[in-house]
Amino acid sequence: MEAFACDALPGRVVFGAGAARTALADEVARLGVSRLLLIAAGGGETVARDLAAPLADRIAGTFTGVRPHVPVEVADAARKQAAAIGADAVLSVGGGSATGTAKAVALTTGLPVIAVPTTYAGSEVTPVWGLSDGERKTTGVDMRVLPRLVIYDPELTVSLPGPLSAASGLNAVAHCVDGFWAPGRNPVSALAAAEAIRVLAAALPAVARDGTDLGARSDLLYGAYLAGSAFAVTGSGLHHKICHVLGGRYGLPHAQTHAIMLPYVLAFNAPGAPDAASRIGQALGSEHPAAALQALAAQLGLPRGLREIGLAEDQLAEAARLIEPVVPADNPVPAGAAALQVLLRHAWAGDPVGTELAGTELAGTELAGTELAGAGRAVEEQGAREEAVTDEALASFAGADAARYREIMQSLVRHLHAFAREVRLTESEWEQGIDFLTRAGHITDDRRQEFILLSDVLGLSMLTVAINAPASAGATESTVVGPFFVADAPEVPLGGDIAGEAKGRPCYVSGTVQGTGGEPLPGARIEVWESDEDGFYDVQYPDGRIGGRGWLRSAPDGGYRFWSVRPAPYPIPDDGPVGALLTAAGRGPMRPAHLHFKVEAPGYRTLITHIFVAGDPYLDRDAVFGVKESLITDFAEHPPGPGPDGRPLDEPWTSVRFDIVLARLASGPGSPGI
Ligand code: BEZ
Ligand code: FE
């Protein structure tokens, strides 16, 4: 055992589910304080009041003006209140900001702090304080701010939202990992940090799966406590120095920056700190701890590359220069600006810190000192090889005669290659993609078009509609055509019935067809198709019956009317690969109830659209993104009795009015057709 020195921190910790309810009053009495200033943060105020109720006689005042980063004016207000009520202790209930405000009071008054944390911040076990004054932040270390008593009650963390829990839990992991090479590291802090990493890495995915899992919440809080205690004595290492610059200078979000950087910093430092790397690996149950950390962050839905959170490529060199002077003197591998730039570039691109990088290309020995140039070259060579493939594929289309074909194919190649690079497509993922397309091909025939369905659920169909039916002031909006249009629908007279063999509640549809100038459009061809009350189109009937479709012409005044059936919501065909894709995304196959229209008039842009039934439960989750606010229409319900045209109805019926406005074509016909 090597010699070491360690400032062990005092303080009592009471941990347990329900501890805040059952133990707080006795613990406060034990401290011998009787005039508490309760500091309660925003959302936690009610919780705080409930918890404080059993010690109501000891609460002399409540401060609720907590704000993030403890602005100096907030600290002043809390201090004034503490003085005004003659407080002899401060009780904070809430996250890091509530604890921070209590610490600010303790800093100038010396009052003891009792902390009941409701998040995984960890600051309740550190003597570090922080205040903000506008943009400026001041921090310091003072033993007076270290809470005398901390009550950890996992029940109070159950309502902390999943993403916030993941972010602050990973932040705690970062405290531990960085603590292995931070200035105050010692065998005891390493012990706590390793145990914290083990507990946190197991609890984080469990909490992400089920935020109400009290066992996992307990572990997460316990891990956060250990992490906070370890960090309190180790202080910041390379990782925190890097994140501080990235957050302060470029405004990158705190939690995401930590999650992205940590695996790279570990891979960078590991060769100079093999014992630390091996202990972190043991705690994570992996021989490749950096890769394991990256996988954990991905599992928690955190981004992978700094570029995803807004860092520009041309900022990397400057960032490296700014970090260099703050690198701790005894970082296990030398971290000059050039080495840092290579490190940042990997983190920026989101390169995998997998077996292919960990311990080899990205490892500190290679990035540091003599071999640094080699690492930089390796990165460049990799990039050059990838670009060469893209260039070759692009060039292969350069000779195409048709300019439009050339433009489309070269753009497709550029975007496909960029996509593969961005996600670092693995060979097995490529195979899965090919397999998906193969299955889509096999299931497609004259009646089933899986590729259009794929385009629909990816939003490509609606994007193409948006590109090709440019917004025209006052014109009715377009939406997807869908696969159920057929070319030879029956003609019905004005006021006729298109229901045919389709069953459902009778529905009277009427309106006008006009141009955007308000001119009526007589003789416009209006074609309609829809599902029956069970959500089936006639082309889905096994026996060839026809129903729920037809076409008619508008009257001389542009008016139109016909009978149909009230449409029903239905699932798009989901028994093929597209259905599997939706399931994997946690999406449903449903489309809200709608009536398809195709309206044509000479000199006007052909309109392909639907009207949707207002109040349909699927309006906000249409599987094909076809809903537009302007197309949601009220379908009125009527009791049995004569319809608007005198038709006798012995059952309830529905009516809807839909006025259609067509955009004039710029010149000539050329309207798109189906
Ligand atoms: C339709 O509304 O008919 C539809 C549109 C896209 C995919 C499947 C069905
Ligand atoms: Fe449809």
mmCIF file of C-alpha atoms in Angstrom, residues 187-374:
data_model
loop_
_atom_site.group_PDB
_atom_site.id
_atom_site.type_symbol
_atom_site.label_atom_id
_atom_site.label_comp_id
_atom_site.label_asym_id
_atom_site.label_seq_id
_atom_site.Cartn_x
_atom_site.Cartn_y
_atom_site.Cartn_z
ATOM 1 C CA PRO A 187 -7.529 4.378 -1.648
ATOM 2 C CA VAL A 188 -10.690 5.151 0.319
ATOM 3 C CA SER A 189 -12.163 7.436 -2.346
ATOM 4 C CA ALA A 190 -11.295 4.778 -4.957
ATOM 5 C CA LEU A 191 -13.155 2.159 -2.940
ATOM 6 C CA ALA A 192 -16.259 4.313 -2.712
ATOM 7 C CA ALA A 193 -16.011 5.322 -6.373
ATOM 8 C CA ALA A 194 -15.688 1.737 -7.636
ATOM 9 C CA GLU A 195 -18.652 0.604 -5.555
ATOM 10 C CA ALA A 196 -20.666 3.610 -6.727
ATOM 11 C CA ILE A 197 -19.926 2.829 -10.392
ATOM 12 C CA ARG A 198 -21.025 -0.783 -9.869
ATOM 13 C CA VAL A 199 -24.270 0.205 -8.175
ATOM 14 C CA LEU A 200 -25.079 3.093 -10.532
ATOM 15 C CA ALA A 201 -24.405 1.139 -13.732
ATOM 16 C CA ALA A 202 -26.840 -1.562 -12.624
ATOM 17 C CA ALA A 203 -29.500 0.795 -11.281
ATOM 18 C CA LEU A 204 -29.584 3.319 -14.134
ATOM 19 C CA PRO A 205 -31.077 1.032 -16.806
ATOM 20 C CA ALA A 206 -33.498 -0.390 -14.229
ATOM 21 C CA VAL A 207 -34.760 3.102 -13.334
ATOM 22 C CA ALA A 208 -34.973 3.994 -17.020
ATOM 23 C CA ARG A 209 -37.178 0.920 -17.551
ATOM 24 C CA ASP A 210 -39.386 1.568 -14.538
ATOM 25 C CA GLY A 211 -39.084 4.822 -12.640
ATOM 26 C CA THR A 212 -41.283 3.485 -9.848
ATOM 27 C CA ASP A 213 -38.923 0.584 -9.037
ATOM 28 C CA LEU A 214 -38.088 1.561 -5.448
ATOM 29 C CA GLY A 215 -35.257 -0.973 -5.201
ATOM 30 C CA ALA A 216 -33.517 0.521 -8.234
ATOM 31 C CA ARG A 217 -34.255 4.051 -6.971
ATOM 32 C CA SER A 218 -32.618 3.121 -3.632
ATOM 33 C CA ASP A 219 -29.524 1.812 -5.390
ATOM 34 C CA LEU A 220 -29.316 4.912 -7.551
ATOM 35 C CA LEU A 221 -29.516 7.188 -4.519
ATOM 36 C CA TYR A 222 -26.990 5.076 -2.625
ATOM 37 C CA GLY A 223 -24.627 5.198 -5.626
ATOM 38 C CA ALA A 224 -25.109 8.964 -5.907
ATOM 39 C CA TYR A 225 -24.286 9.333 -2.203
ATOM 40 C CA LEU A 226 -21.089 7.305 -2.579
ATOM 41 C CA ALA A 227 -20.164 9.201 -5.736
ATOM 42 C CA GLY A 228 -20.727 12.557 -4.015
ATOM 43 C CA SER A 229 -18.608 11.520 -1.033
ATOM 44 C CA ALA A 230 -15.797 10.291 -3.264
ATOM 45 C CA PHE A 231 -15.841 13.423 -5.423
ATOM 46 C CA ALA A 232 -15.881 15.609 -2.301
ATOM 47 C CA VAL A 233 -12.341 14.473 -1.483
ATOM 48 C CA THR A 234 -10.908 13.830 -4.968
ATOM 49 C CA GLY A 235 -11.958 17.054 -6.714
ATOM 50 C CA SER A 236 -12.037 17.442 -10.507
ATOM 51 C CA GLY A 237 -9.868 15.507 -12.925
ATOM 52 C CA LEU A 238 -9.333 15.849 -16.666
ATOM 53 C CA HIS A 239 -12.920 14.935 -17.524
ATOM 54 C CA HIS A 240 -14.481 17.716 -15.458
ATOM 55 C CA LYS A 241 -11.945 20.239 -16.702
ATOM 56 C CA ILE A 242 -12.865 19.398 -20.312
ATOM 57 C CA CYS A 243 -16.612 19.533 -19.635
ATOM 58 C CA HIS A 244 -16.246 22.828 -17.800
ATOM 59 C CA VAL A 245 -14.650 24.444 -20.859
ATOM 60 C CA LEU A 246 -17.153 22.885 -23.290
ATOM 61 C CA GLY A 247 -20.092 24.042 -21.164
ATOM 62 C CA GLY A 248 -18.734 27.471 -20.264
ATOM 63 C CA ARG A 249 -17.329 28.520 -23.624
ATOM 64 C CA TYR A 250 -19.724 26.811 -26.066
ATOM 65 C CA GLY A 251 -22.844 26.541 -23.932
ATOM 66 C CA LEU A 252 -23.072 22.757 -24.428
ATOM 67 C CA PRO A 253 -25.664 21.125 -22.157
ATOM 68 C CA HIS A 254 -24.124 19.859 -18.934
ATOM 69 C CA ALA A 255 -25.488 16.316 -18.640
ATOM 70 C CA GLN A 256 -25.124 15.382 -22.306
ATOM 71 C CA THR A 257 -21.577 16.753 -22.480
ATOM 72 C CA HIS A 258 -20.580 14.597 -19.509
ATOM 73 C CA ALA A 259 -22.246 11.507 -20.957
ATOM 74 C CA ILE A 260 -20.514 11.937 -24.315
ATOM 75 C CA MET A 261 -17.024 12.824 -23.039
ATOM 76 C CA LEU A 262 -16.608 10.300 -20.246
ATOM 77 C CA PRO A 263 -15.860 7.167 -22.361
ATOM 78 C CA TYR A 264 -13.298 9.079 -24.437
ATOM 79 C CA VAL A 265 -11.527 10.510 -21.394
ATOM 80 C CA LEU A 266 -11.376 7.038 -19.870
ATOM 81 C CA ALA A 267 -9.963 5.550 -23.084
ATOM 82 C CA PHE A 268 -7.475 8.416 -23.247
ATOM 83 C CA ASN A 269 -6.240 8.101 -19.662
ATOM 84 C CA ALA A 270 -6.477 4.321 -19.306
ATOM 85 C CA PRO A 271 -2.972 3.444 -20.583
ATOM 86 C CA GLY A 272 -1.428 5.773 -17.997
ATOM 87 C CA ALA A 273 -3.720 4.538 -15.215
ATOM 88 C CA PRO A 274 -4.084 0.794 -15.851
ATOM 89 C CA ASP A 275 -5.114 0.029 -12.266
ATOM 90 C CA ALA A 276 -7.868 2.617 -12.382
ATOM 91 C CA ALA A 277 -9.049 1.319 -15.745
ATOM 92 C CA SER A 278 -9.118 -2.230 -14.468
ATOM 93 C CA ARG A 279 -11.089 -1.278 -11.335
ATOM 94 C CA ILE A 280 -13.565 0.724 -13.395
ATOM 95 C CA GLY A 281 -13.810 -2.253 -15.746
ATOM 96 C CA GLN A 282 -14.493 -4.628 -12.851
ATOM 97 C CA ALA A 283 -17.165 -2.298 -11.535
ATOM 98 C CA LEU A 284 -18.803 -2.195 -14.959
ATOM 99 C CA GLY A 285 -18.328 -5.923 -15.512
ATOM 100 C CA SER A 286 -16.456 -5.301 -18.768
ATOM 101 C CA GLU A 287 -12.947 -5.675 -20.099
ATOM 102 C CA HIS A 288 -13.587 -2.588 -22.164
ATOM 103 C CA PRO A 289 -14.845 -0.066 -19.626
ATOM 104 C CA ALA A 290 -14.856 2.865 -22.046
ATOM 105 C CA ALA A 291 -17.016 0.926 -24.499
ATOM 106 C CA ALA A 292 -19.241 -0.189 -21.630
ATOM 107 C CA LEU A 293 -19.764 3.423 -20.555
ATOM 108 C CA GLN A 294 -20.612 4.415 -24.110
ATOM 109 C CA ALA A 295 -23.103 1.561 -24.348
ATOM 110 C CA LEU A 296 -24.670 2.589 -21.029
ATOM 111 C CA ALA A 297 -25.148 6.173 -22.228
ATOM 112 C CA ALA A 298 -26.660 4.927 -25.489
ATOM 113 C CA GLN A 299 -29.008 2.623 -23.576
ATOM 114 C CA LEU A 300 -30.168 5.644 -21.599
ATOM 115 C CA GLY A 301 -30.905 7.501 -24.816
ATOM 116 C CA LEU A 302 -28.106 10.046 -24.463
ATOM 117 C CA PRO A 303 -26.396 11.401 -27.598
ATOM 118 C CA ARG A 304 -23.041 10.040 -28.698
ATOM 119 C CA GLY A 305 -21.125 12.839 -30.407
ATOM 120 C CA LEU A 306 -20.470 16.453 -29.418
ATOM 121 C CA ARG A 307 -21.590 17.493 -32.884
ATOM 122 C CA GLU A 308 -25.082 16.255 -32.024
ATOM 123 C CA ILE A 309 -25.314 18.786 -29.214
ATOM 124 C CA GLY A 310 -24.100 21.763 -31.176
ATOM 125 C CA LEU A 311 -20.294 21.855 -31.170
ATOM 126 C CA ALA A 312 -18.960 22.889 -34.582
ATOM 127 C CA GLU A 313 -16.022 21.039 -36.090
ATOM 128 C CA ASP A 314 -14.033 24.242 -36.446
ATOM 129 C CA GLN A 315 -14.294 24.843 -32.673
ATOM 130 C CA LEU A 316 -12.287 21.733 -31.797
ATOM 131 C CA ALA A 317 -8.856 23.326 -32.107
ATOM 132 C CA GLU A 318 -9.818 26.311 -29.965
ATOM 133 C CA ALA A 319 -11.429 24.067 -27.347
ATOM 134 C CA ALA A 320 -8.256 21.983 -27.107
ATOM 135 C CA ARG A 321 -6.181 25.144 -26.635
ATOM 136 C CA LEU A 322 -8.512 26.366 -23.864
ATOM 137 C CA ILE A 323 -8.463 23.034 -22.038
ATOM 138 C CA GLU A 324 -4.689 22.549 -22.106
ATOM 139 C CA PRO A 325 -3.836 25.094 -19.353
ATOM 140 C CA VAL A 326 -6.413 23.621 -16.919
ATOM 141 C CA VAL A 327 -5.380 19.965 -17.264
ATOM 142 C CA PRO A 328 -4.396 18.717 -13.766
ATOM 143 C CA ALA A 329 -0.615 18.579 -13.510
ATOM 144 C CA ASP A 330 -0.528 14.884 -12.641
ATOM 145 C CA ASN A 331 -3.001 13.601 -15.237
ATOM 146 C CA PRO A 332 -1.841 10.022 -15.937
ATOM 147 C CA VAL A 333 -1.017 10.759 -19.580
ATOM 148 C CA PRO A 334 0.284 14.054 -20.932
ATOM 149 C CA ALA A 335 -2.578 16.008 -22.436
ATOM 150 C CA GLY A 336 -1.208 18.740 -24.655
ATOM 151 C CA ALA A 337 -3.395 20.722 -27.038
ATOM 152 C CA ALA A 338 -2.633 18.419 -29.966
ATOM 153 C CA ALA A 339 -3.528 15.259 -28.023
ATOM 154 C CA LEU A 340 -6.649 16.934 -26.678
ATOM 155 C CA GLN A 341 -7.684 17.873 -30.188
ATOM 156 C CA VAL A 342 -7.512 14.258 -31.345
ATOM 157 C CA LEU A 343 -9.466 13.224 -28.263
ATOM 158 C CA LEU A 344 -12.097 15.906 -28.896
ATOM 159 C CA ARG A 345 -12.359 14.984 -32.564
ATOM 160 C CA HIS A 346 -13.283 11.409 -31.689
ATOM 161 C CA ALA A 347 -15.813 12.641 -29.147
ATOM 162 C CA TRP A 348 -17.162 15.153 -31.637
ATOM 163 C CA ALA A 349 -17.710 12.520 -34.321
ATOM 164 C CA GLY A 350 -19.140 10.051 -31.785
ATOM 165 C CA ASP A 351 -16.651 7.378 -32.877
ATOM 166 C CA PRO A 352 -17.173 4.082 -31.101
ATOM 167 C CA VAL A 353 -14.802 3.658 -28.167
ATOM 168 C CA GLY A 354 -15.195 -0.059 -28.751
ATOM 169 C CA THR A 355 -12.616 -2.778 -28.971
ATOM 170 C CA GLU A 356 -11.387 -1.145 -32.161
ATOM 171 C CA LEU A 357 -10.409 2.082 -30.360
ATOM 172 C CA ALA A 358 -10.093 1.313 -26.682
ATOM 173 C CA GLY A 359 -6.547 0.405 -25.830
ATOM 174 C CA THR A 360 -5.356 0.962 -29.366
ATOM 175 C CA GLU A 361 -6.009 3.963 -31.521
ATOM 176 C CA LEU A 362 -7.550 6.221 -28.896
ATOM 177 C CA ALA A 363 -5.476 4.971 -26.018
ATOM 178 C CA GLY A 364 -3.496 7.582 -24.183
ATOM 179 C CA THR A 365 -0.094 6.084 -24.900
ATOM 180 C CA GLU A 366 -0.657 6.558 -28.553
ATOM 181 C CA LEU A 367 -2.289 9.937 -28.252
ATOM 182 C CA ALA A 368 0.264 11.170 -25.785
ATOM 183 C CA GLY A 369 3.777 12.338 -26.394
ATOM 184 C CA THR A 370 5.816 10.608 -29.008
ATOM 185 C CA GLU A 371 3.091 8.605 -30.712
ATOM 186 C CA LEU A 372 0.658 11.457 -30.883
ATOM 187 C CA ALA A 373 1.386 12.184 -34.489
ATOM 188 C CA GLY A 374 0.635 8.537 -35.268
#
